[in-house]
PDB file of C-alpha atoms in Angstrom:
ATOM      1  CA  MET C   1      -8.503  -2.165 -18.898  1.00 49.00           C
ATOM      2  CA  ALA C   2     -11.126  -1.861 -16.228  1.00 51.00           C
ATOM      3  CA  THR C   3     -13.049  -4.429 -16.083  1.00 56.00           C
ATOM      4  CA  ARG C   4     -15.697  -5.123 -12.966  1.00 62.00           C
ATOM      5  CA  ASP C   5     -12.877  -6.540 -10.685  1.00 83.00           C
ATOM      6  CA  SER C   6     -10.644  -3.449 -11.173  1.00 90.00           C
ATOM      7  CA  LEU C   7     -10.230  -1.540  -7.755  1.00 95.00           C
ATOM      8  CA  ILE C   8      -8.025   1.163  -8.647  1.00 96.00           C
ATOM      9  CA  GLN C   9      -7.368   3.013 -11.846  1.00 96.00           C
ATOM     10  CA  VAL C  10      -4.615   4.966 -12.550  1.00 97.00           C
ATOM     11  CA  LYS C  11      -4.352   6.704 -15.905  1.00 97.00           C
ATOM     12  CA  ASP C  12      -1.648   8.602 -16.761  1.00 97.00           C
ATOM     13  CA  LEU C  13      -0.419   9.619 -13.567  1.00 97.00           C
ATOM     14  CA  LYS C  14       2.386  12.249 -13.381  1.00 97.00           C
ATOM     15  CA  LYS C  15       4.072  13.639 -10.772  1.00 97.00           C
ATOM     16  CA  HIS C  16       7.136  16.711 -11.196  1.00 95.00           C
ATOM     17  CA  TYR C  17       8.949  19.072  -9.577  1.00 92.00           C
ATOM     18  CA  ASN C  18      11.130  21.991  -9.976  1.00 90.00           C
ATOM     19  CA  ARG C  19       8.132  22.606 -13.343  1.00 85.00           C
ATOM     20  CA  GLY C  20       8.581  20.267 -14.908  1.00 86.00           C
ATOM     21  CA  ALA C  21      12.115  19.599 -14.179  1.00 89.00           C
ATOM     22  CA  ILE C  22      12.156  16.243 -12.324  1.00 92.00           C
ATOM     23  CA  LYS C  23       9.681  13.611 -12.915  1.00 94.00           C
ATOM     24  CA  ALA C  24       9.373  11.298 -10.398  1.00 96.00           C
ATOM     25  CA  LEU C  25       6.068  10.125 -12.375  1.00 97.00           C
ATOM     26  CA  ASP C  26       5.892  10.390 -15.988  1.00 96.00           C
ATOM     27  CA  GLY C  27       2.778   8.831 -17.160  1.00 97.00           C
ATOM     28  CA  VAL C  28       1.707   5.564 -15.163  1.00 98.00           C
ATOM     29  CA  THR C  29      -1.042   3.963 -16.370  1.00 98.00           C
ATOM     30  CA  VAL C  30      -2.269   0.925 -14.617  1.00 97.00           C
ATOM     31  CA  ASP C  31      -5.283  -0.875 -13.201  1.00 96.00           C
ATOM     32  CA  ILE C  32      -5.292  -2.749  -9.728  1.00 96.00           C
ATOM     33  CA  ASN C  33      -7.888  -5.686  -9.639  1.00 95.00           C
ATOM     34  CA  ARG C  34      -9.463  -6.824  -6.759  1.00 95.00           C
ATOM     35  CA  GLY C  35      -6.922  -9.130  -5.220  1.00 95.00           C
ATOM     36  CA  ASP C  36      -4.545  -8.276  -6.798  1.00 96.00           C
ATOM     37  CA  VAL C  37      -0.999  -8.471  -5.161  1.00 97.00           C
ATOM     38  CA  MET C  38       0.936  -5.675  -7.214  1.00 98.00           C
ATOM     39  CA  VAL C  39       4.092  -5.877  -6.726  1.00 98.00           C
ATOM     40  CA  VAL C  40       6.129  -2.953  -7.440  1.00 98.00           C
ATOM     41  CA  ILE C  41      10.112  -3.264  -8.157  1.00 98.00           C
ATOM     42  CA  GLY C  42      13.157  -1.275 -10.080  1.00 97.00           C
ATOM     43  CA  PRO C  43      15.800   1.098  -9.135  1.00 96.00           C
ATOM     44  CA  SER C  44      16.420   3.368  -6.306  1.00 93.00           C
ATOM     45  CA  GLY C  45      15.059   7.080  -7.670  1.00 92.00           C
ATOM     46  CA  SER C  46      12.158   5.139 -10.556  1.00 96.00           C
ATOM     47  CA  GLY C  47       8.848   6.407  -8.812  1.00 96.00           C
ATOM     48  CA  LYS C  48       7.837   3.351  -6.932  1.00 97.00           C
ATOM     49  CA  SER C  49       7.172   5.162  -3.653  1.00 96.00           C
ATOM     50  CA  THR C  50       5.656   8.174  -5.356  1.00 97.00           C
ATOM     51  CA  PHE C  51       3.645   5.910  -7.435  1.00 97.00           C
ATOM     52  CA  LEU C  52       2.416   3.648  -3.827  1.00 96.00           C
ATOM     53  CA  ARG C  53       1.794   7.077  -2.069  1.00 95.00           C
ATOM     54  CA  SER C  54       0.041   8.814  -4.879  1.00 95.00           C
ATOM     55  CA  LEU C  55      -1.815   6.122  -4.561  1.00 95.00           C
ATOM     56  CA  ASN C  56      -3.627   7.513  -1.835  1.00 91.00           C
ATOM     57  CA  LEU C  57      -2.878  11.337  -2.197  1.00 91.00           C
ATOM     58  CA  LEU C  58      -0.096  11.185   0.004  1.00 92.00           C
ATOM     59  CA  GLU C  59       1.614  12.968  -2.710  1.00 92.00           C
ATOM     60  CA  GLU C  60      -0.506  15.209  -4.928  1.00 91.00           C
ATOM     61  CA  PRO C  61       0.105  14.292  -8.523  1.00 93.00           C
ATOM     62  CA  THR C  62       0.362  16.053 -11.329  1.00 94.00           C
ATOM     63  CA  GLY C  63      -2.013  15.197 -13.539  1.00 94.00           C
ATOM     64  CA  GLY C  64      -3.517  12.446 -14.637  1.00 95.00           C
ATOM     65  CA  SER C  65      -6.226  10.869 -12.359  1.00 94.00           C
ATOM     66  CA  ILE C  66      -6.346   8.026  -9.798  1.00 95.00           C
ATOM     67  CA  VAL C  67      -9.974   5.883  -9.731  1.00 93.00           C
ATOM     68  CA  PHE C  68     -10.529   4.460  -6.404  1.00 93.00           C
ATOM     69  CA  ASP C  69     -14.052   2.292  -5.708  1.00 88.00           C
ATOM     70  CA  GLY C  70     -15.639   4.012  -8.982  1.00 87.00           C
ATOM     71  CA  VAL C  71     -14.373   7.759  -7.616  1.00 87.00           C
ATOM     72  CA  ASP C  72     -12.368  10.017  -8.712  1.00 89.00           C
ATOM     73  CA  ILE C  73     -10.579  10.783  -5.506  1.00 89.00           C
ATOM     74  CA  THR C  74      -7.723  12.849  -7.578  1.00 88.00           C
ATOM     75  CA  SER C  75     -10.464  15.227  -9.089  1.00 79.00           C
ATOM     76  CA  ARG C  76     -11.208  16.396  -5.120  1.00 63.00           C
ATOM     77  CA  LYS C  77     -13.985  18.404  -5.828  1.00 59.00           C
ATOM     78  CA  TYR C  78     -17.269  16.368  -6.310  1.00 59.00           C
ATOM     79  CA  LYS C  79     -19.342  12.655  -7.675  1.00 55.00           C
ATOM     80  CA  LYS C  80     -22.907  11.670  -7.815  1.00 62.00           C
ATOM     81  CA  VAL C  81     -24.304   9.393  -5.694  1.00 59.00           C
ATOM     82  CA  GLU C  82     -28.062   7.565  -5.041  1.00 67.00           C
ATOM     83  CA  ASP C  83     -29.185   9.233  -1.490  1.00 68.00           C
ATOM     84  CA  SER C  84     -31.459   7.261   0.703  1.00 71.00           C
ATOM     85  CA  THR C  85     -34.695   8.228  -1.378  1.00 76.00           C
ATOM     86  CA  GLY C  86     -33.141   6.903  -4.755  1.00 76.00           C
ATOM     87  CA  ARG C  87     -32.105  10.244  -6.072  1.00 77.00           C
ATOM     88  CA  THR C  88     -29.075  10.775  -7.371  1.00 71.00           C
ATOM     89  CA  VAL C  89     -27.590  13.742  -5.791  1.00 62.00           C
ATOM     90  CA  THR C  90     -24.181  15.898  -5.963  1.00 63.00           C
ATOM     91  CA  VAL C  91     -21.488  15.418  -3.221  1.00 60.00           C
ATOM     92  CA  LYS C  92     -18.025  16.362  -2.449  1.00 67.00           C
ATOM     93  CA  VAL C  93     -15.195  13.973  -2.769  1.00 69.00           C
ATOM     94  CA  ASN C  94     -13.720  13.283   0.721  1.00 78.00           C
ATOM     95  CA  ILE C  95     -10.443  11.730   0.868  1.00 80.00           C
ATOM     96  CA  ASP C  96     -10.251  11.164   4.896  1.00 82.00           C
ATOM     97  CA  GLU C  97     -13.248   8.476   3.528  1.00 83.00           C
ATOM     98  CA  HIS C  98     -11.185   6.480   0.977  1.00 84.00           C
ATOM     99  CA  ARG C  99      -7.830   7.140   2.780  1.00 86.00           C
ATOM    100  CA  ARG C 100      -9.831   5.014   5.463  1.00 88.00           C
ATOM    101  CA  LYS C 101     -10.567   2.303   2.713  1.00 92.00           C
ATOM    102  CA  MET C 102      -6.278   1.883   1.902  1.00 95.00           C
ATOM    103  CA  GLY C 103      -4.049  -0.032   4.390  1.00 95.00           C
ATOM    104  CA  MET C 104      -0.434   1.993   4.469  1.00 95.00           C
ATOM    105  CA  VAL C 105       2.852   0.652   6.388  1.00 96.00           C
ATOM    106  CA  PHE C 106       5.701   2.532   5.727  1.00 92.00           C
ATOM    107  CA  GLN C 107       8.824   1.721   6.252  1.00 89.00           C
ATOM    108  CA  HIS C 108       9.925   2.887   9.793  1.00 88.00           C
ATOM    109  CA  PHE C 109       6.416   1.547  10.979  1.00 88.00           C
ATOM    110  CA  ASN C 110       5.652   4.904  12.380  1.00 90.00           C
ATOM    111  CA  LEU C 111       4.428   3.529  16.136  1.00 95.00           C
ATOM    112  CA  PHE C 112       3.815   6.220  18.577  1.00 96.00           C
ATOM    113  CA  PRO C 113       6.630   5.491  20.986  1.00 96.00           C
ATOM    114  CA  HIS C 114       4.186   6.729  23.919  1.00 97.00           C
ATOM    115  CA  MET C 115       1.601   4.206  23.761  1.00 97.00           C
ATOM    116  CA  THR C 116       1.387   0.790  24.197  1.00 98.00           C
ATOM    117  CA  ILE C 117       0.929  -1.572  21.382  1.00 98.00           C
ATOM    118  CA  LEU C 118      -2.408  -1.593  22.450  1.00 98.00           C
ATOM    119  CA  ASP C 119      -3.497   1.736  22.559  1.00 97.00           C
ATOM    120  CA  ASN C 120      -1.766   1.997  19.205  1.00 97.00           C
ATOM    121  CA  MET C 121      -3.540  -0.381  17.929  1.00 97.00           C
ATOM    122  CA  THR C 122      -7.257   1.314  19.206  1.00 97.00           C
ATOM    123  CA  LEU C 123      -6.589   4.878  18.072  1.00 96.00           C
ATOM    124  CA  ALA C 124      -7.970   4.806  15.223  1.00 94.00           C
ATOM    125  CA  PRO C 125     -10.702   2.970  14.916  1.00 95.00           C
ATOM    126  CA  VAL C 126     -11.429   4.319  18.169  1.00 96.00           C
ATOM    127  CA  LYS C 127     -11.412   7.609  16.482  1.00 94.00           C
ATOM    128  CA  VAL C 128     -11.515   7.446  13.240  1.00 92.00           C
ATOM    129  CA  LYS C 129     -14.094   4.860  13.002  1.00 92.00           C
ATOM    130  CA  GLY C 130     -16.194   5.086  16.105  1.00 94.00           C
ATOM    131  CA  VAL C 131     -15.824   1.763  17.524  1.00 95.00           C
ATOM    132  CA  SER C 132     -16.126   1.237  21.163  1.00 97.00           C
ATOM    133  CA  LYS C 133     -13.048   0.915  23.057  1.00 96.00           C
ATOM    134  CA  ALA C 134     -13.679  -2.589  24.395  1.00 97.00           C
ATOM    135  CA  GLU C 135     -14.754  -3.703  20.269  1.00 97.00           C
ATOM    136  CA  ALA C 136     -10.926  -2.279  19.385  1.00 97.00           C
ATOM    137  CA  GLU C 137      -9.026  -3.713  21.427  1.00 97.00           C
ATOM    138  CA  LYS C 138     -10.747  -6.841  21.152  1.00 97.00           C
ATOM    139  CA  LYS C 139     -10.318  -7.145  17.337  1.00 97.00           C
ATOM    140  CA  ALA C 140      -6.982  -5.904  17.977  1.00 97.00           C
ATOM    141  CA  LEU C 141      -5.697  -8.420  20.451  1.00 98.00           C
ATOM    142  CA  SER C 142      -7.402 -11.161  18.044  1.00 97.00           C
ATOM    143  CA  LEU C 143      -5.338  -9.623  15.178  1.00 97.00           C
ATOM    144  CA  LEU C 144      -1.799  -9.235  17.438  1.00 97.00           C
ATOM    145  CA  ASP C 145      -2.396 -13.140  18.446  1.00 97.00           C
ATOM    146  CA  ARG C 146      -2.231 -13.791  15.051  1.00 94.00           C
ATOM    147  CA  VAL C 147       1.134 -12.564  14.384  1.00 95.00           C
ATOM    148  CA  GLY C 148       2.201 -14.233  17.347  1.00 95.00           C
ATOM    149  CA  LEU C 149       1.907 -10.910  19.452  1.00 97.00           C
ATOM    150  CA  LYS C 150      -0.714 -10.903  21.691  1.00 97.00           C
ATOM    151  CA  ASP C 151       1.402 -11.208  24.682  1.00 97.00           C
ATOM    152  CA  ARG C 152       3.596  -7.490  23.728  1.00 97.00           C
ATOM    153  CA  ALA C 153      -0.156  -5.735  23.542  1.00 98.00           C
ATOM    154  CA  GLY C 154       1.131  -4.378  26.439  1.00 98.00           C
ATOM    155  CA  ALA C 155       4.586  -3.243  26.162  1.00 98.00           C
ATOM    156  CA  TYR C 156       5.495  -0.071  24.085  1.00 98.00           C
ATOM    157  CA  PRO C 157       7.880   0.464  21.246  1.00 97.00           C
ATOM    158  CA  ILE C 158      11.402   0.555  22.070  1.00 97.00           C
ATOM    159  CA  GLN C 159      10.381  -2.978  23.896  1.00 98.00           C
ATOM    160  CA  LEU C 160       9.957  -4.714  19.892  1.00 96.00           C
ATOM    161  CA  SER C 161      12.403  -5.515  17.607  1.00 95.00           C
ATOM    162  CA  GLY C 162      11.867  -4.217  14.185  1.00 95.00           C
ATOM    163  CA  GLY C 163      10.389  -7.686  12.633  1.00 95.00           C
ATOM    164  CA  GLN C 164       8.123  -6.860  15.823  1.00 96.00           C
ATOM    165  CA  LYS C 165       7.516  -2.888  15.337  1.00 96.00           C
ATOM    166  CA  GLN C 166       6.221  -4.091  11.505  1.00 96.00           C
ATOM    167  CA  ARG C 167       4.287  -6.791  12.283  1.00 96.00           C
ATOM    168  CA  VAL C 168       2.367  -4.230  14.716  1.00 97.00           C
ATOM    169  CA  ALA C 169       1.992  -1.776  11.547  1.00 96.00           C
ATOM    170  CA  ILE C 170       1.265  -4.548   9.288  1.00 97.00           C
ATOM    171  CA  VAL C 171      -2.242  -5.557  12.127  1.00 96.00           C
ATOM    172  CA  ARG C 172      -2.554  -1.639  13.295  1.00 96.00           C
ATOM    173  CA  ALA C 173      -3.346  -1.095   9.356  1.00 96.00           C
ATOM    174  CA  LEU C 174      -5.489  -4.203   9.346  1.00 96.00           C
ATOM    175  CA  ALA C 175      -7.201  -3.216  12.211  1.00 95.00           C
ATOM    176  CA  MET C 176      -9.207  -0.193  10.361  1.00 95.00           C
ATOM    177  CA  GLU C 177     -10.413  -3.281   7.542  1.00 94.00           C
ATOM    178  CA  PRO C 178      -8.955  -1.791   4.660  1.00 95.00           C
ATOM    179  CA  GLU C 179      -9.959  -2.528   0.690  1.00 96.00           C
ATOM    180  CA  VAL C 180      -6.066  -2.768   0.117  1.00 97.00           C
ATOM    181  CA  MET C 181      -3.074  -2.670   1.847  1.00 97.00           C
ATOM    182  CA  LEU C 182      -0.093  -0.636   0.594  1.00 97.00           C
ATOM    183  CA  PHE C 183       3.517  -1.234   1.195  1.00 97.00           C
ATOM    184  CA  ASP C 184       6.759   1.188   1.029  1.00 96.00           C
ATOM    185  CA  GLU C 185       9.334  -0.966   1.339  1.00 95.00           C
ATOM    186  CA  PRO C 186       7.984  -2.457   4.136  1.00 94.00           C
ATOM    187  CA  THR C 187      11.438  -4.860   5.231  1.00 94.00           C
ATOM    188  CA  SER C 188      14.019  -2.223   3.899  1.00 92.00           C
ATOM    189  CA  ALA C 189      14.442  -0.722   7.521  1.00 88.00           C
ATOM    190  CA  LEU C 190      15.161  -4.682   8.872  1.00 92.00           C
ATOM    191  CA  ASP C 191      17.987  -6.710   9.899  1.00 91.00           C
ATOM    192  CA  PRO C 192      17.948  -9.440   7.595  1.00 89.00           C
ATOM    193  CA  GLU C 193      17.075 -12.028   9.877  1.00 89.00           C
ATOM    194  CA  MET C 194      13.552  -9.839  11.040  1.00 92.00           C
ATOM    195  CA  VAL C 195      12.832 -10.107   7.381  1.00 94.00           C
ATOM    196  CA  GLY C 196      11.239 -13.264   6.593  1.00 93.00           C
ATOM    197  CA  GLU C 197       8.468 -12.932   9.954  1.00 93.00           C
ATOM    198  CA  VAL C 198       7.340  -9.980   8.293  1.00 95.00           C
ATOM    199  CA  LEU C 199       7.502 -11.642   4.496  1.00 95.00           C
ATOM    200  CA  ASP C 200       5.406 -14.321   6.131  1.00 95.00           C
ATOM    201  CA  VAL C 201       2.696 -11.882   7.314  1.00 96.00           C
ATOM    202  CA  MET C 202       2.427 -10.439   4.098  1.00 96.00           C
ATOM    203  CA  LYS C 203       2.133 -13.830   2.439  1.00 95.00           C
ATOM    204  CA  GLY C 204      -0.108 -14.554   4.849  1.00 95.00           C
ATOM    205  CA  LEU C 205      -2.981 -11.766   4.112  1.00 96.00           C
ATOM    206  CA  ALA C 206      -1.950 -12.792   0.063  1.00 95.00           C
ATOM    207  CA  GLN C 207      -3.209 -16.424   0.236  1.00 94.00           C
ATOM    208  CA  GLU C 208      -6.593 -15.040   2.120  1.00 95.00           C
ATOM    209  CA  GLY C 209      -7.292 -12.835  -0.951  1.00 95.00           C
ATOM    210  CA  MET C 210      -6.556  -9.037   0.175  1.00 97.00           C
ATOM    211  CA  THR C 211      -5.534  -6.842  -2.219  1.00 97.00           C
ATOM    212  CA  MET C 212      -1.886  -5.391  -2.244  1.00 98.00           C
ATOM    213  CA  VAL C 213       0.128  -3.546  -3.910  1.00 98.00           C
ATOM    214  CA  VAL C 214       4.115  -3.580  -2.428  1.00 98.00           C
ATOM    215  CA  VAL C 215       6.925  -1.679  -3.946  1.00 97.00           C
ATOM    216  CA  THR C 216       9.753  -3.886  -2.445  1.00 96.00           C
ATOM    217  CA  HIS C 217      13.806  -4.837  -3.182  1.00 94.00           C
ATOM    218  CA  GLU C 218      12.660  -8.181  -1.973  1.00 94.00           C
ATOM    219  CA  MET C 219      12.621  -9.938  -5.335  1.00 96.00           C
ATOM    220  CA  GLY C 220      12.472 -13.246  -4.153  1.00 94.00           C
ATOM    221  CA  PHE C 221       8.704 -12.126  -2.213  1.00 95.00           C
ATOM    222  CA  ALA C 222       8.125 -10.524  -5.835  1.00 96.00           C
ATOM    223  CA  ARG C 223       8.663 -14.140  -7.311  1.00 95.00           C
ATOM    224  CA  GLU C 224       6.665 -16.002  -5.015  1.00 95.00           C
ATOM    225  CA  VAL C 225       3.514 -14.198  -3.740  1.00 95.00           C
ATOM    226  CA  GLY C 226       3.246 -11.208  -6.458  1.00 96.00           C
ATOM    227  CA  SER C 227       0.662 -12.237  -9.132  1.00 96.00           C
ATOM    228  CA  ARG C 228       1.689  -9.410 -10.919  1.00 97.00           C
ATOM    229  CA  VAL C 229       5.159  -7.507 -11.159  1.00 98.00           C
ATOM    230  CA  LEU C 230       5.392  -4.018 -12.487  1.00 98.00           C
ATOM    231  CA  PHE C 231       8.810  -2.501 -13.119  1.00 98.00           C
ATOM    232  CA  MET C 232       9.861   1.079 -12.999  1.00 98.00           C
ATOM    233  CA  ALA C 233      12.512   3.433 -14.143  1.00 97.00           C
ATOM    234  CA  ASP C 234      13.098   6.620 -14.575  1.00 95.00           C
ATOM    235  CA  GLY C 235       9.292   8.034 -13.420  1.00 97.00           C
ATOM    236  CA  LEU C 236       8.022   5.713 -16.081  1.00 97.00           C
ATOM    237  CA  LEU C 237       6.396   1.873 -15.840  1.00 98.00           C
ATOM    238  CA  LEU C 238       8.668   0.380 -18.758  1.00 98.00           C
ATOM    239  CA  GLU C 239       7.245  -3.382 -18.220  1.00 98.00           C
ATOM    240  CA  GLU C 240       4.494  -5.266 -16.594  1.00 97.00           C
ATOM    241  CA  GLY C 241       3.378  -8.899 -16.322  1.00 97.00           C
ATOM    242  CA  SER C 242       3.335 -12.162 -14.357  1.00 97.00           C
ATOM    243  CA  PRO C 243       6.532 -12.638 -12.124  1.00 97.00           C
ATOM    244  CA  GLU C 244       7.768 -15.608 -15.019  1.00 97.00           C
ATOM    245  CA  ASP C 245       6.774 -13.196 -17.748  1.00 97.00           C
ATOM    246  CA  ILE C 246       8.894 -10.381 -16.240  1.00 98.00           C
ATOM    247  CA  PHE C 247      12.003 -12.433 -14.542  1.00 98.00           C
ATOM    248  CA  GLU C 248      12.438 -15.765 -17.074  1.00 97.00           C
ATOM    249  CA  ARG C 249      11.410 -13.838 -20.007  1.00 97.00           C
ATOM    250  CA  PRO C 250      12.160  -9.453 -19.365  1.00 97.00           C
ATOM    251  CA  GLN C 251      11.998  -7.734 -22.376  1.00 97.00           C
ATOM    252  CA  HIS C 252      13.333  -4.093 -22.064  1.00 97.00           C
ATOM    253  CA  PRO C 253      17.088  -3.735 -21.716  1.00 97.00           C
ATOM    254  CA  ARG C 254      16.857  -1.888 -18.546  1.00 97.00           C
ATOM    255  CA  LEU C 255      14.235  -4.615 -16.826  1.00 98.00           C
ATOM    256  CA  LYS C 256      17.368  -7.161 -18.701  1.00 97.00           C
ATOM    257  CA  ASP C 257      19.895  -4.819 -16.950  1.00 97.00           C
ATOM    258  CA  PHE C 258      18.369  -4.024 -13.243  1.00 97.00           C
ATOM    259  CA  LEU C 259      17.625  -8.178 -12.786  1.00 97.00           C
ATOM    260  CA  SER C 260      21.333  -8.926 -13.919  1.00 96.00           C
ATOM    261  CA  LYS C 261      22.246  -6.833 -10.909  1.00 95.00           C
ATOM    262  CA  VAL C 262      19.535  -7.482  -8.382  1.00 93.00           C
ATOM    263  CA  LEU C 263      19.639 -11.784  -8.852  1.00 89.00           C
TER     264      LEU C 263
END
């Protein structure tokens, strides 16, 4: 049920392919509240990444709705707002405006290889938000310092380790000052020894109250940092609860089977 703390309301979300023969998502309903660290777990092919990518319409849903900050972004049509005089007017929904409020971190970093780390960090704030170059660089250097990479600002992505690249990808998303951070298996492409440094950055964000939706295979992170855990299989949300509920008191047979294989 949506509350005043709700940031994203997902209702009956569907994503079908081949005229319904493949149901990547088949009626997912969930509310994401401000400050939630929602961790999405489940077997490969369960619809986790499709669900995450649907939240900012990188995947176009087949059906259902996503209401972000009070606006149905799946309608792609119109919303009612108050203008400067206090009158209610109807304007077209601008999905790019809402995407700017959602930071996205992918498996494979998606850094521009021909640009320095600092230039990667400042590109979107300058081009999209109209921030001055000086202000964007000051913010970028502060964020890089936060993750221990300020001294690599002039380096190129090829000169960084996988863990360093992913830390840069996270703070690059933070440079846009998003309301929610979406993580699509952010550690799955990393060597095992690099996973911890990325998870530490994510734990820090959680402690600061950042709203996060995280698709991951890292059960330790889900258990330790998640405020809520979703279990998905076959495009369905089969169980939802606190980490204690999911890991200590699983109810659905599919969840029990999944945990028996990954824990």
